[in-house]
mmCIF file of C-alpha atoms in Angstrom:
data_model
loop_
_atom_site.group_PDB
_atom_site.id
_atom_site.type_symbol
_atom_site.label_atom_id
_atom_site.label_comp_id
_atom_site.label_asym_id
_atom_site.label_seq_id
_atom_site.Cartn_x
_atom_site.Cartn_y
_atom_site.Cartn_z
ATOM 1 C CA UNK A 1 0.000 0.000 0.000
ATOM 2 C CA UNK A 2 1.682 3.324 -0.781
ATOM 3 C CA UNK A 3 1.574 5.698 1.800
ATOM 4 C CA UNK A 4 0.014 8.635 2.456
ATOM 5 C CA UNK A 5 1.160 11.824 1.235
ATOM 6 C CA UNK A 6 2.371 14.152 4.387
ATOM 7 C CA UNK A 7 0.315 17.410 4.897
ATOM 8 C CA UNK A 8 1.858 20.857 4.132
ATOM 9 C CA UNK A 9 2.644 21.246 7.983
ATOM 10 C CA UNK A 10 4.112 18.358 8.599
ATOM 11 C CA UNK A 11 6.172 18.807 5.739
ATOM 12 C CA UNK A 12 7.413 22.826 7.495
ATOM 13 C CA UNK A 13 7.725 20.993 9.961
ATOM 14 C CA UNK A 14 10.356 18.771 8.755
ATOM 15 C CA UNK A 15 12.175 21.092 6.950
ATOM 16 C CA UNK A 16 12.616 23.437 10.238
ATOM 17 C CA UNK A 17 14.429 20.298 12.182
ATOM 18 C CA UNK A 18 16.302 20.143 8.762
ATOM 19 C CA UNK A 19 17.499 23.482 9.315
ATOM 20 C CA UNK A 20 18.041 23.494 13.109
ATOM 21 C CA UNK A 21 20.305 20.196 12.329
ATOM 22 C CA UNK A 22 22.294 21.574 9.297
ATOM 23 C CA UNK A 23 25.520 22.566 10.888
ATOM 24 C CA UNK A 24 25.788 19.033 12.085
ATOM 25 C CA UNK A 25 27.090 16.245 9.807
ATOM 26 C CA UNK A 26 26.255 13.451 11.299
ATOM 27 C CA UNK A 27 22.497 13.172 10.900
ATOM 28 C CA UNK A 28 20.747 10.665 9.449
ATOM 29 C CA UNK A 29 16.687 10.343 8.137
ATOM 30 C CA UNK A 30 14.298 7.825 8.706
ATOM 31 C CA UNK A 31 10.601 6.226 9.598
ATOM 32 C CA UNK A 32 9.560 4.713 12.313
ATOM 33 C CA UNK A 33 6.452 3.862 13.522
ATOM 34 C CA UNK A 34 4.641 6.571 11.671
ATOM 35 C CA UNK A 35 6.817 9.449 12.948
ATOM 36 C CA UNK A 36 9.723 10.892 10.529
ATOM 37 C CA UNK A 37 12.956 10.786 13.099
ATOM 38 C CA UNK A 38 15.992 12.636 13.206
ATOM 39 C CA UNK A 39 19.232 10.821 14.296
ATOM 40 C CA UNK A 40 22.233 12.527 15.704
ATOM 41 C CA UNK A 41 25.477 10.404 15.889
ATOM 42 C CA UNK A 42 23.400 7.134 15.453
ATOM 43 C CA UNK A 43 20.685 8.033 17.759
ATOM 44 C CA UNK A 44 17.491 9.591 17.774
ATOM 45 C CA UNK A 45 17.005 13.175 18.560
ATOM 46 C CA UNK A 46 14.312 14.917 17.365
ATOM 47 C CA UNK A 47 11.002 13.345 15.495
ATOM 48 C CA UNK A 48 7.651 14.595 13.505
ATOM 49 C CA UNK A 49 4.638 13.393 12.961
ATOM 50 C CA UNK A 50 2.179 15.419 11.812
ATOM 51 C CA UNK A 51 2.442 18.777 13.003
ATOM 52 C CA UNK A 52 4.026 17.308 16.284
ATOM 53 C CA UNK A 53 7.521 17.083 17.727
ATOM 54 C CA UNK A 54 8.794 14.456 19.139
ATOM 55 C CA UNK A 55 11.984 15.127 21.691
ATOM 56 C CA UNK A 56 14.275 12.771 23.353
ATOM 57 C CA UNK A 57 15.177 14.478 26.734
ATOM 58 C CA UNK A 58 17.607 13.539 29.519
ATOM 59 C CA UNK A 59 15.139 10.399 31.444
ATOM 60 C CA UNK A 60 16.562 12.339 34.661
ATOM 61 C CA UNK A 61 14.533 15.395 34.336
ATOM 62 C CA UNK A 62 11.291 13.441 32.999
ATOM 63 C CA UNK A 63 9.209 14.997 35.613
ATOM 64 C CA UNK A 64 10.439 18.483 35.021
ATOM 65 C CA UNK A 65 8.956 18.262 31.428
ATOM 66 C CA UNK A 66 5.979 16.026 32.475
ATOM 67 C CA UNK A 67 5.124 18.851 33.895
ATOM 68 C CA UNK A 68 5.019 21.829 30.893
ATOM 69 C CA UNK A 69 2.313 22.615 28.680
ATOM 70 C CA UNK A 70 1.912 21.191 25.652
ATOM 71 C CA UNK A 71 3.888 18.331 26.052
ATOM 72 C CA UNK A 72 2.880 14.760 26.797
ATOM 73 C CA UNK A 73 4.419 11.468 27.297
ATOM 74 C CA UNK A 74 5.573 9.149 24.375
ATOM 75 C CA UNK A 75 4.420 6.214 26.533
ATOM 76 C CA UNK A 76 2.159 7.083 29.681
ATOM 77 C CA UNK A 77 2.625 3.766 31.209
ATOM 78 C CA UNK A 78 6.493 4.984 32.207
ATOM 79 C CA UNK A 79 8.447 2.955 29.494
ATOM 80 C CA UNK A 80 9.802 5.496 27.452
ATOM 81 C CA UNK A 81 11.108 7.862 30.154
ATOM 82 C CA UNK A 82 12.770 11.122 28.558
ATOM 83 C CA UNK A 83 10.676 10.724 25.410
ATOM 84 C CA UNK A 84 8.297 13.872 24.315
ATOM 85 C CA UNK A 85 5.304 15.031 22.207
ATOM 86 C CA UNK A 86 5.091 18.801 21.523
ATOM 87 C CA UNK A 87 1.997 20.089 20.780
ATOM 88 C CA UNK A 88 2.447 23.228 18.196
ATOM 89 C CA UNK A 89 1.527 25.566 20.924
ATOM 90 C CA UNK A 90 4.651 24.191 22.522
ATOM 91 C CA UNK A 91 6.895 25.597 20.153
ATOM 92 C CA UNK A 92 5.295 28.375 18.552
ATOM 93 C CA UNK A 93 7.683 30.640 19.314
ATOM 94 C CA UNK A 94 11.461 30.634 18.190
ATOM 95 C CA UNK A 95 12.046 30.814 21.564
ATOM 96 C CA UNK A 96 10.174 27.451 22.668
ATOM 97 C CA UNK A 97 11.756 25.960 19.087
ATOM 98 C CA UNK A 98 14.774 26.730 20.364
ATOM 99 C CA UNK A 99 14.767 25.957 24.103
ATOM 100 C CA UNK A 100 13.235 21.953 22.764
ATOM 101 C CA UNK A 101 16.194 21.682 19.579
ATOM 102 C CA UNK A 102 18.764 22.766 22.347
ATOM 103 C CA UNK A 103 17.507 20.204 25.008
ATOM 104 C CA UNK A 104 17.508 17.638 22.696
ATOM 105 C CA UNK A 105 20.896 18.088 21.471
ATOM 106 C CA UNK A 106 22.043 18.809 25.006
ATOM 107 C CA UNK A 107 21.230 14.747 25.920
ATOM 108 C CA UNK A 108 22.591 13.705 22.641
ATOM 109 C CA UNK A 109 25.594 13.177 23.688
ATOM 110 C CA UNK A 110 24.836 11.226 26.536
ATOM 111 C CA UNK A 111 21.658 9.400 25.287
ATOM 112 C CA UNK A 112 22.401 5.553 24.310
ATOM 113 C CA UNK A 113 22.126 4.286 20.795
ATOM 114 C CA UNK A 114 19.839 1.234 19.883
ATOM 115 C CA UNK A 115 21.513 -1.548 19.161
ATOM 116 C CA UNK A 116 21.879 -2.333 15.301
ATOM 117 C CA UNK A 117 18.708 -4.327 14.213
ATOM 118 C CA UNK A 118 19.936 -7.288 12.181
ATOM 119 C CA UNK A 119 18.148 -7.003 8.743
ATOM 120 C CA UNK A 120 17.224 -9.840 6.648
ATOM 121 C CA UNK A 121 19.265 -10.365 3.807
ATOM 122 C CA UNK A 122 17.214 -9.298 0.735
ATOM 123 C CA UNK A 123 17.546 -10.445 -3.123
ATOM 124 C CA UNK A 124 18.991 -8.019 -5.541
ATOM 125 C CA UNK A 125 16.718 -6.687 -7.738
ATOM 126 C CA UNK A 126 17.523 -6.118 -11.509
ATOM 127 C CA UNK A 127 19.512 -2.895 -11.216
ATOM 128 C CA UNK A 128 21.889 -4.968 -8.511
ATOM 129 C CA UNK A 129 20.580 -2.858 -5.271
ATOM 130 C CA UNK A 130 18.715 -4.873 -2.615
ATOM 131 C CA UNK A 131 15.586 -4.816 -3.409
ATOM 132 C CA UNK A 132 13.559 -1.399 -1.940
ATOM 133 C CA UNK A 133 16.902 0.085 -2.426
ATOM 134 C CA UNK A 134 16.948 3.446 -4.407
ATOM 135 C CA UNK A 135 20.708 2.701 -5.031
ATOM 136 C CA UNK A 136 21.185 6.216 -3.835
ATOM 137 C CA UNK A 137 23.615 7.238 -0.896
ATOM 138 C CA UNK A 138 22.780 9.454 1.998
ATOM 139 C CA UNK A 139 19.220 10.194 3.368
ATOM 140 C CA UNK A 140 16.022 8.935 2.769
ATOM 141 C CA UNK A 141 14.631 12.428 2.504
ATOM 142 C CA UNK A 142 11.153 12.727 0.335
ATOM 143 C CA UNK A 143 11.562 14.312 -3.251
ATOM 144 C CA UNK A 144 11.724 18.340 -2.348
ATOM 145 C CA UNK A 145 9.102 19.557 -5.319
ATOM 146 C CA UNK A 146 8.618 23.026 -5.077
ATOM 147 C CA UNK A 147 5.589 23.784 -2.188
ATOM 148 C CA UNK A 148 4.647 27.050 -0.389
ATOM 149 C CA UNK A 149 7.028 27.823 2.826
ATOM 150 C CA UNK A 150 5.972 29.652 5.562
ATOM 151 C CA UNK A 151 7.284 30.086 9.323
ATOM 152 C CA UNK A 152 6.511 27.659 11.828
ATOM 153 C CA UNK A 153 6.434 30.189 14.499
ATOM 154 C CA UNK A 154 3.910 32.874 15.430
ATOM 155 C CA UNK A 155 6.131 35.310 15.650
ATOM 156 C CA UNK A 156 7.481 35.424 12.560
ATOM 157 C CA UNK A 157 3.788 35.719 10.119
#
């Protein structure tokens, strides 16, 4: 089934983590579970899905963000402690974008990568790549076609 094609915010929304991430050169692109992630050295930093933002924040100070607006739990059972949803009211402002890009980067460092996932060996397909392979290098990053922009944050309409 092909997938869905992502709305106009979500799609902002994207490109402003793009933005926020390009002085660093070690970030990679991918999908998981429905939410567009951002890794940073190998582990994942920031994430969207739809027009919210997912943040992976130091587990110690999981209360201290339990506790702002706008912001909710990735799992509300307790097993993904340090893990947030932003709400768009929750960075609005370039100076909420900022504080939640900084935060996230802050733990980066410390934050522990996953594991590599073995993958199952696949058969080449007729071009020689595995097959689902574009046979290009780098990131999986959806064709850019040209599309409106506009700011993400209220101050800046």
């Amino acid at each position: 089934m092909p997938a869905r094609p992502l709305s106009d915010e979500t799609l902002h929304l994207m490109d402003a983590v793009r933005l926020a991430l390009a002085h660093r050169n070690d970030v990679d692109e991918r999908t998981m579970f429905g939410c567009y992630c951002f890794f940073v050295d190998g582990k994942l930093c920031i994430g969207v899905k739809n027009d919210e933002l997912l943040v992976r924040l130091p587990p110690t100070r999981h209360a201290e963000f339990q506790e702002l607006e706008n912001t909710r739990e990735l799992s509300p059972g307790g097993g993904m402690q340090g893990y947030f949803w932003v709400e768009p009211n929750g960075y609005a402002t370039r100076a909420q974008w900022d504080f939640w890009v900084r935060e996230a980067l802050a733990y980066n460092p410390a934050a522990k990568a996953s594991p590599p996932r073995k993958r199952k060996a696949s058969t080449p397909g007729p071009s020689g790549q595995p097959a689902g392979s574009s046979g290009s290098s780098g990131s999986s990053r959806p064709s850019s076609a040209p599309r409106k922009r506009h700011s993400i944050f209220d101050d800046d309409v």
